[in-house]
PDB file of C-alpha atoms in Angstrom:
ATOM      1  CA  MET A  19      -5.356 -52.480 -94.704  1.00  0.00           C
ATOM      2  CA  SER A  20      -3.780 -50.631 -91.863  1.00  0.00           C
ATOM      3  CA  ARG A  21      -5.644 -50.513 -88.604  1.00  0.00           C
ATOM      4  CA  ARG A  22      -6.184 -47.205 -86.984  1.00  0.00           C
ATOM      5  CA  ARG A  23      -5.226 -47.041 -83.379  1.00  0.00           C
ATOM      6  CA  PRO A  24      -7.994 -45.887 -81.158  1.00  0.00           C
ATOM      7  CA  VAL A  25      -7.511 -42.382 -79.949  1.00  0.00           C
ATOM      8  CA  ARG A  26      -7.483 -42.161 -76.148  1.00  0.00           C
ATOM      9  CA  ARG A  27      -9.257 -39.191 -74.831  1.00  0.00           C
ATOM     10  CA  THR A  28      -7.819 -37.759 -71.672  1.00  0.00           C
ATOM     11  CA  SER A  29     -10.372 -36.231 -69.302  1.00  0.00           C
ATOM     12  CA  ARG A  30      -9.448 -32.961 -67.734  1.00  0.00           C
ATOM     13  CA  ARG A  31     -10.088 -32.895 -63.995  1.00  0.00           C
ATOM     14  CA  ARG A  32     -11.478 -29.769 -62.525  1.00  0.00           C
ATOM     15  CA  PRO A  33      -9.284 -28.363 -59.754  1.00  0.00           C
ATOM     16  CA  VAL A  34     -10.618 -28.968 -56.244  1.00  0.00           C
ATOM     17  CA  LEU A  35     -10.952 -25.767 -54.270  1.00  0.00           C
ATOM     18  CA  ARG A  36      -9.639 -26.208 -50.751  1.00  0.00           C
ATOM     19  CA  ARG A  37     -10.283 -23.700 -47.977  1.00  0.00           C
ATOM     20  CA  SER A  38      -7.304 -22.538 -46.030  1.00  0.00           C
ATOM     21  CA  ARG A  39      -7.066 -22.856 -42.258  1.00  0.00           C
ATOM     22  CA  LYS A  40      -7.483 -19.118 -41.947  1.00  0.00           C
ATOM     23  CA  GLN A  41     -10.774 -19.285 -43.844  1.00  0.00           C
ATOM     24  CA  ASP A  42     -11.961 -22.094 -41.562  1.00  0.00           C
ATOM     25  CA  GLU A  43     -11.154 -19.984 -38.523  1.00  0.00           C
ATOM     26  CA  GLN A  44     -13.022 -17.039 -39.975  1.00  0.00           C
ATOM     27  CA  VAL A  45     -16.073 -19.193 -40.630  1.00  0.00           C
ATOM     28  CA  ALA A  46     -15.921 -20.579 -37.095  1.00  0.00           C
ATOM     29  CA  LEU A  47     -15.682 -17.080 -35.645  1.00  0.00           C
ATOM     30  CA  LEU A  48     -18.616 -15.953 -37.739  1.00  0.00           C
ATOM     31  CA  VAL A  49     -20.734 -18.871 -36.559  1.00  0.00           C
ATOM     32  CA  ALA A  50     -19.742 -18.206 -32.929  1.00  0.00           C
ATOM     33  CA  ALA A  51     -20.623 -14.528 -33.301  1.00  0.00           C
ATOM     34  CA  VAL A  52     -24.034 -15.371 -34.762  1.00  0.00           C
ATOM     35  CA  VAL A  53     -24.706 -17.821 -31.915  1.00  0.00           C
ATOM     36  CA  ALA A  54     -23.585 -15.270 -29.294  1.00  0.00           C
ATOM     37  CA  ILE A  55     -25.771 -12.555 -30.777  1.00  0.00           C
ATOM     38  CA  GLY A  56     -28.686 -14.949 -30.792  1.00  0.00           C
ATOM     39  CA  LEU A  57     -28.131 -15.843 -27.135  1.00  0.00           C
ATOM     40  CA  VAL A  58     -27.846 -12.192 -26.137  1.00  0.00           C
ATOM     41  CA  ALA A  59     -31.022 -11.361 -28.026  1.00  0.00           C
ATOM     42  CA  ALA A  60     -32.826 -14.248 -26.351  1.00  0.00           C
ATOM     43  CA  VAL A  61     -31.642 -13.151 -22.885  1.00  0.00           C
ATOM     44  CA  VAL A  62     -32.657  -9.534 -23.531  1.00  0.00           C
ATOM     45  CA  GLN A  63     -36.050 -10.619 -24.758  1.00  0.00           C
ATOM     46  CA  TRP A  64     -36.517 -12.836 -21.696  1.00  0.00           C
ATOM     47  CA  LEU A  65     -35.507 -10.008 -19.358  1.00  0.00           C
ATOM     48  CA  LEU A  66     -37.920  -7.628 -21.063  1.00  0.00           C
ATOM     49  CA  VAL A  67     -40.721 -10.065 -20.337  1.00  0.00           C
ATOM     50  CA  HIS A  68     -39.473 -10.808 -16.811  1.00  0.00           C
ATOM     51  CA  TRP A  69     -38.450  -7.257 -15.921  1.00  0.00           C
ATOM     52  CA  TRP A  70     -38.980  -7.889 -12.220  1.00  0.00           C
ATOM     53  CA  VAL A  71     -35.796 -10.025 -12.198  1.00  0.00           C
ATOM     54  CA  LEU A  72     -33.729  -6.943 -13.058  1.00  0.00           C
ATOM     55  CA  ALA A  73     -35.459  -4.917 -10.378  1.00  0.00           C
ATOM     56  CA  LEU A  74     -34.800  -7.617  -7.788  1.00  0.00           C
ATOM     57  CA  ALA A  75     -31.124  -7.909  -8.815  1.00  0.00           C
ATOM     58  CA  ALA A  76     -30.708  -4.135  -8.583  1.00  0.00           C
ATOM     59  CA  LEU A  77     -32.301  -4.128  -5.139  1.00  0.00           C
ATOM     60  CA  VAL A  78     -30.025  -6.926  -3.911  1.00  0.00           C
ATOM     61  CA  ALA A  79     -26.919  -5.215  -5.348  1.00  0.00           C
ATOM     62  CA  THR A  80     -27.844  -1.905  -3.744  1.00  0.00           C
ATOM     63  CA  GLY A  81     -28.448  -3.528  -0.365  1.00  0.00           C
ATOM     64  CA  GLY A  82     -25.237  -5.556  -0.547  1.00  0.00           C
ATOM     65  CA  GLY A  83     -23.194  -2.528  -1.610  1.00  0.00           C
ATOM     66  CA  GLY A  84     -24.634  -0.427   1.201  1.00  0.00           C
ATOM     67  CA  LEU A  85     -23.877  -3.156   3.753  1.00  0.00           C
ATOM     68  CA  TRP A  86     -20.298  -3.509   2.479  1.00  0.00           C
ATOM     69  CA  PHE A  87     -19.760   0.266   2.646  1.00  0.00           C
ATOM     70  CA  ARG A  88     -21.087   0.427   6.219  1.00  0.00           C
ATOM     71  CA  GLN A  89     -18.798  -2.429   7.279  1.00  0.00           C
ATOM     72  CA  VAL A  90     -15.757  -0.720   5.735  1.00  0.00           C
ATOM     73  CA  ARG A  91     -16.637   2.557   7.458  1.00  0.00           C
ATOM     74  CA  GLN A  92     -17.165   0.803  10.802  1.00  0.00           C
ATOM     75  CA  ARG A  93     -13.827  -0.999  10.555  1.00  0.00           C
ATOM     76  CA  ALA A  94     -12.077   2.287   9.793  1.00  0.00           C
ATOM     77  CA  GLU A  95     -13.813   3.934  12.756  1.00  0.00           C
ATOM     78  CA  TRP A  96     -12.894   1.068  15.082  1.00  0.00           C
ATOM     79  CA  ALA A  97      -9.265   1.264  13.926  1.00  0.00           C
ATOM     80  CA  ARG A  98      -9.241   5.013  14.580  1.00  0.00           C
ATOM     81  CA  VAL A  99     -10.673   4.553  18.078  1.00  0.00           C
ATOM     82  CA  ARG A 100      -8.163   1.815  18.900  1.00  0.00           C
ATOM     83  CA  ALA A 101      -5.325   3.982  17.637  1.00  0.00           C
ATOM     84  CA  GLN A 102      -6.432   6.961  19.728  1.00  0.00           C
ATOM     85  CA  ALA A 103      -6.613   4.766  22.817  1.00  0.00           C
ATOM     86  CA  LEU A 104      -3.132   3.309  22.271  1.00  0.00           C
ATOM     87  CA  ARG A 105      -0.980   3.490  25.368  1.00  0.00           C
ATOM     88  CA  LEU A 106       2.321   1.669  25.824  1.00  0.00           C
ATOM     89  CA  GLY A 107       4.404   1.337  28.960  1.00  0.00           C
ATOM     90  CA  ILE A 108       8.168   1.385  28.732  1.00  0.00           C
ATOM     91  CA  ALA A 109       8.335  -2.217  29.951  1.00  0.00           C
ATOM     92  CA  GLU A 110       6.104  -3.262  27.058  1.00  0.00           C
ATOM     93  CA  ILE A 111       8.377  -1.435  24.657  1.00  0.00           C
ATOM     94  CA  ASP A 112      11.490  -3.094  26.097  1.00  0.00           C
ATOM     95  CA  ALA A 113       9.898  -6.522  25.487  1.00  0.00           C
ATOM     96  CA  LEU A 114       9.502  -5.864  21.739  1.00  0.00           C
ATOM     97  CA  ASP A 115      11.979  -6.931  19.091  1.00  0.00           C
ATOM     98  CA  HIS A 116      13.397  -4.321  16.746  1.00  0.00           C
ATOM     99  CA  ARG A 117      10.822  -4.810  13.975  1.00  0.00           C
ATOM    100  CA  ALA A 118       7.872  -4.770  16.388  1.00  0.00           C
ATOM    101  CA  PHE A 119       9.381  -1.623  17.919  1.00  0.00           C
ATOM    102  CA  GLU A 120       9.226   0.097  14.531  1.00  0.00           C
ATOM    103  CA  PHE A 121       5.578  -0.838  14.069  1.00  0.00           C
ATOM    104  CA  ALA A 122       4.795   0.414  17.580  1.00  0.00           C
ATOM    105  CA  ILE A 123       6.319   3.804  16.734  1.00  0.00           C
ATOM    106  CA  ARG A 124       4.295   3.886  13.523  1.00  0.00           C
ATOM    107  CA  ASP A 125       1.101   3.178  15.493  1.00  0.00           C
ATOM    108  CA  LEU A 126       1.892   5.884  18.037  1.00  0.00           C
ATOM    109  CA  MET A 127       2.307   8.412  15.226  1.00  0.00           C
ATOM    110  CA  ARG A 128      -1.028   7.291  13.791  1.00  0.00           C
ATOM    111  CA  ARG A 129      -2.580   7.679  17.235  1.00  0.00           C
ATOM    112  CA  ASP A 130      -1.582  11.337  17.128  1.00  0.00           C
ATOM    113  CA  GLY A 131      -3.331  11.836  13.785  1.00  0.00           C
ATOM    114  CA  CYS A 132      -0.408  11.260  11.425  1.00  0.00           C
ATOM    115  CA  GLN A 133      -0.273   9.342   8.197  1.00  0.00           C
ATOM    116  CA  ALA A 134       2.566   6.953   8.977  1.00  0.00           C
ATOM    117  CA  GLU A 135       4.220   3.960   7.375  1.00  0.00           C
ATOM    118  CA  GLN A 136       6.920   1.562   8.478  1.00  0.00           C
ATOM    119  CA  LEU A 137       9.904   1.484   6.103  1.00  0.00           C
ATOM    120  CA  GLY A 138      12.496  -0.312   8.212  1.00  0.00           C
ATOM    121  CA  GLY A 139      14.513  -3.034   6.525  1.00  0.00           C
ATOM    122  CA  ALA A 140      17.148  -3.367   3.840  1.00  0.00           C
ATOM    123  CA  GLY A 141      17.483  -0.180   1.826  1.00  0.00           C
ATOM    124  CA  ASP A 142      15.467   2.008   4.202  1.00  0.00           C
ATOM    125  CA  ASN A 143      18.033   4.819   3.949  1.00  0.00           C
ATOM    126  CA  ALA A 144      18.138   5.375   7.717  1.00  0.00           C
ATOM    127  CA  CYS A 145      14.384   5.866   8.071  1.00  0.00           C
ATOM    128  CA  ASP A 146      12.338   3.217   9.859  1.00  0.00           C
ATOM    129  CA  VAL A 147       9.108   5.231  10.075  1.00  0.00           C
ATOM    130  CA  ARG A 148       8.023   8.028   7.750  1.00  0.00           C
ATOM    131  CA  ALA A 149       5.034  10.128   8.768  1.00  0.00           C
ATOM    132  CA  VAL A 150       3.116  13.247   7.820  1.00  0.00           C
ATOM    133  CA  ASP A 151       1.573  15.036  10.793  1.00  0.00           C
ATOM    134  CA  PRO A 152      -1.743  16.970  10.761  1.00  0.00           C
ATOM    135  CA  ALA A 153       0.207  20.188  10.132  1.00  0.00           C
ATOM    136  CA  GLY A 154       1.670  18.755   6.919  1.00  0.00           C
ATOM    137  CA  ARG A 155       5.204  18.290   8.255  1.00  0.00           C
ATOM    138  CA  VAL A 156       7.141  15.214   7.114  1.00  0.00           C
ATOM    139  CA  TRP A 157       8.877  13.125   9.781  1.00  0.00           C
ATOM    140  CA  ALA A 158      11.758  10.714   9.192  1.00  0.00           C
ATOM    141  CA  ILE A 159      12.269   8.567  12.291  1.00  0.00           C
ATOM    142  CA  GLN A 160      15.170   6.198  12.840  1.00  0.00           C
ATOM    143  CA  CYS A 161      14.399   3.657  15.587  1.00  0.00           C
ATOM    144  CA  LYS A 162      17.056   2.039  17.760  1.00  0.00           C
ATOM    145  CA  HIS A 163      15.743  -0.620  20.115  1.00  0.00           C
ATOM    146  CA  ARG A 164      17.870  -1.794  23.016  1.00  0.00           C
ATOM    147  CA  ARG A 165      16.947  -5.086  24.670  1.00  0.00           C
ATOM    148  CA  ASP A 166      18.516  -3.915  27.938  1.00  0.00           C
ATOM    149  CA  GLY A 167      17.016  -0.425  27.802  1.00  0.00           C
ATOM    150  CA  ASP A 168      19.296   2.293  29.101  1.00  0.00           C
ATOM    151  CA  ARG A 169      21.730  -0.373  30.292  1.00  0.00           C
ATOM    152  CA  GLY A 170      22.443  -1.269  26.673  1.00  0.00           C
ATOM    153  CA  SER A 171      24.908   0.394  24.348  1.00  0.00           C
ATOM    154  CA  ALA A 172      24.414   4.109  23.764  1.00  0.00           C
ATOM    155  CA  VAL A 173      23.312   5.414  20.370  1.00  0.00           C
ATOM    156  CA  GLY A 174      26.288   7.277  18.968  1.00  0.00           C
ATOM    157  CA  VAL A 175      27.091  10.004  16.482  1.00  0.00           C
ATOM    158  CA  GLY A 176      27.423   7.521  13.608  1.00  0.00           C
ATOM    159  CA  VAL A 177      23.687   6.836  13.592  1.00  0.00           C
ATOM    160  CA  LEU A 178      22.931  10.556  13.621  1.00  0.00           C
ATOM    161  CA  GLN A 179      25.281  11.123  10.694  1.00  0.00           C
ATOM    162  CA  GLN A 180      23.426   8.542   8.624  1.00  0.00           C
ATOM    163  CA  VAL A 181      20.098  10.204   9.388  1.00  0.00           C
ATOM    164  CA  ASN A 182      21.513  13.637   8.625  1.00  0.00           C
ATOM    165  CA  GLY A 183      22.579  12.429   5.180  1.00  0.00           C
ATOM    166  CA  THR A 184      19.217  10.946   4.148  1.00  0.00           C
ATOM    167  CA  ALA A 185      16.308  12.387   6.149  1.00  0.00           C
ATOM    168  CA  ARG A 186      15.952  15.629   4.211  1.00  0.00           C
ATOM    169  CA  GLN A 187      17.709  14.729   0.971  1.00  0.00           C
ATOM    170  CA  ILE A 188      15.958  11.390   0.321  1.00  0.00           C
ATOM    171  CA  HIS A 189      12.833  11.345   2.493  1.00  0.00           C
ATOM    172  CA  GLY A 190      11.986  15.042   2.205  1.00  0.00           C
ATOM    173  CA  ALA A 191      11.731  15.368   5.974  1.00  0.00           C
ATOM    174  CA  ASP A 192      10.992  18.569   7.816  1.00  0.00           C
ATOM    175  CA  ILE A 193      11.762  16.814  11.113  1.00  0.00           C
ATOM    176  CA  ALA A 194      14.526  14.228  11.491  1.00  0.00           C
ATOM    177  CA  VAL A 195      14.328  12.052  14.611  1.00  0.00           C
ATOM    178  CA  VAL A 196      16.460   9.341  16.173  1.00  0.00           C
ATOM    179  CA  LEU A 197      14.419   7.481  18.759  1.00  0.00           C
ATOM    180  CA  THR A 198      15.500   4.827  21.247  1.00  0.00           C
ATOM    181  CA  ASN A 199      14.310   3.055  24.354  1.00  0.00           C
ATOM    182  CA  GLY A 200      17.889   3.362  25.557  1.00  0.00           C
ATOM    183  CA  ARG A 201      20.236   6.343  25.773  1.00  0.00           C
ATOM    184  CA  PHE A 202      22.467   8.542  23.638  1.00  0.00           C
ATOM    185  CA  SER A 203      26.194   9.029  23.955  1.00  0.00           C
ATOM    186  CA  SER A 204      27.537  12.245  25.414  1.00  0.00           C
ATOM    187  CA  LYS A 205      28.817  13.320  21.976  1.00  0.00           C
ATOM    188  CA  ALA A 206      25.564  12.502  20.169  1.00  0.00           C
ATOM    189  CA  ILE A 207      23.474  15.006  22.126  1.00  0.00           C
ATOM    190  CA  PRO A 208      25.334  18.210  21.104  1.00  0.00           C
ATOM    191  CA  TRP A 209      25.919  16.833  17.594  1.00  0.00           C
ATOM    192  CA  GLY A 210      22.200  16.288  17.123  1.00  0.00           C
ATOM    193  CA  ARG A 211      21.393  19.777  18.394  1.00  0.00           C
ATOM    194  CA  GLU A 212      23.914  21.317  16.008  1.00  0.00           C
ATOM    195  CA  HIS A 213      22.590  19.436  12.952  1.00  0.00           C
ATOM    196  CA  ARG A 214      18.862  19.694  13.790  1.00  0.00           C
ATOM    197  CA  ILE A 215      18.449  15.995  14.559  1.00  0.00           C
ATOM    198  CA  HIS A 216      15.842  15.539  17.301  1.00  0.00           C
ATOM    199  CA  LEU A 217      16.739  12.917  19.890  1.00  0.00           C
ATOM    200  CA  VAL A 218      14.059  10.941  21.741  1.00  0.00           C
ATOM    201  CA  ASP A 219      15.560   8.985  24.621  1.00  0.00           C
ATOM    202  CA  ARG A 220      14.033   6.486  27.011  1.00  0.00           C
ATOM    203  CA  ARG A 221      12.457   9.102  29.287  1.00  0.00           C
ATOM    204  CA  MET A 222      10.805  11.077  26.507  1.00  0.00           C
ATOM    205  CA  LEU A 223       9.701   7.895  24.706  1.00  0.00           C
ATOM    206  CA  GLY A 224       8.050   6.614  27.874  1.00  0.00           C
ATOM    207  CA  GLU A 225       6.238   9.917  28.395  1.00  0.00           C
ATOM    208  CA  TRP A 226       5.032   9.992  24.788  1.00  0.00           C
ATOM    209  CA  ALA A 227       3.964   6.353  24.546  1.00  0.00           C
ATOM    210  CA  ALA A 228       2.074   6.295  27.845  1.00  0.00           C
ATOM    211  CA  GLY A 229       0.467   9.718  27.561  1.00  0.00           C
ATOM    212  CA  SER A 230      -1.891  11.609  25.336  1.00  0.00           C
ATOM    213  CA  ARG A 231       0.407  14.378  24.075  1.00  0.00           C
ATOM    214  CA  PRO A 232       1.780  14.137  20.524  1.00  0.00           C
ATOM    215  CA  LEU A 233       5.501  13.914  20.036  1.00  0.00           C
ATOM    216  CA  TRP A 234       5.781  17.427  18.592  1.00  0.00           C
ATOM    217  CA  ASP A 235       4.538  18.830  21.912  1.00  0.00           C
ATOM    218  CA  LEU A 236       7.483  17.213  23.680  1.00  0.00           C
ATOM    219  CA  LEU A 237      10.248  18.322  21.304  1.00  0.00           C
ATOM    220  CA  ASP A 238      11.935  21.717  21.044  1.00  0.00           C
ATOM    221  CA  ARG A 239      12.607  23.747  17.915  1.00  0.00           C
ATOM    222  CA  ILE A 240       9.905  22.101  15.790  1.00  0.00           C
ATOM    223  CA  PRO A 241       9.376  23.780  12.376  1.00  0.00           C
ATOM    224  CA  PRO A 242       6.138  25.720  11.900  1.00  0.00           C
ATOM    225  CA  PRO A 243       3.137  23.952  10.309  1.00  0.00           C
ATOM    226  CA  ARG A 244       3.008  23.640   6.541  1.00  0.00           C
ATOM    227  CA  ARG A 245      -0.781  23.950   6.645  1.00  0.00           C
ATOM    228  CA  PRO A 246      -3.330  25.012   9.269  1.00  0.00           C
ATOM    229  CA  THR A 247      -4.074  22.377  11.897  1.00  0.00           C
ATOM    230  CA  GLN A 248      -7.284  21.754  13.779  1.00  0.00           C
ATOM    231  CA  LEU A 249      -5.533  20.059  16.671  1.00  0.00           C
ATOM    232  CA  SER A 250      -6.128  21.772  19.962  1.00  0.00           C
TER     233      SER A 250
END
């Protein structure tokens, strides 16, 4: 008799479903969102019961904001008062370096009610101080400091030519100024008059810095105001 070989039954394994990393991240985000919503709901519920906490926080914020605003306003007022009281003697100006000289000119323009900024440095296009006066006129001021005052080298035509090429074209100036604590060369004075470049020498600078008159009251042939001014 022939023996029958036992038939081996192979069991089929069910495929194991594996979640992708993206699905895991989505589940984690969902859990985090549920937890966050629960926390927010709990906080809101607590605040509704303890409403006085919100009222106290609002009161503190209002008081702190008011105090901060008053301090900012006081600092601005103090800066304005200091600027109006600014007086500089010519000896003080001589003792400055060139950069400090530029900032001093900026502060003097601010003293007279201008919006002024210091631009001096690389790429300033021959304008160390740019200002807008209360009449709306734009000023481009090139500063030339001389350590030895009027005994130093004179400011020549070359400086005026640079200003003439940039003050109006680049800086939009109504008034172009070259200002020095020294002196100008004999050729620079008529050249500046011909090309509408205002020159402020040591004498005029000293009068302006130590006095109470704005610079436009000391210069001739100033353009008319762009807008009405309340200055007396």
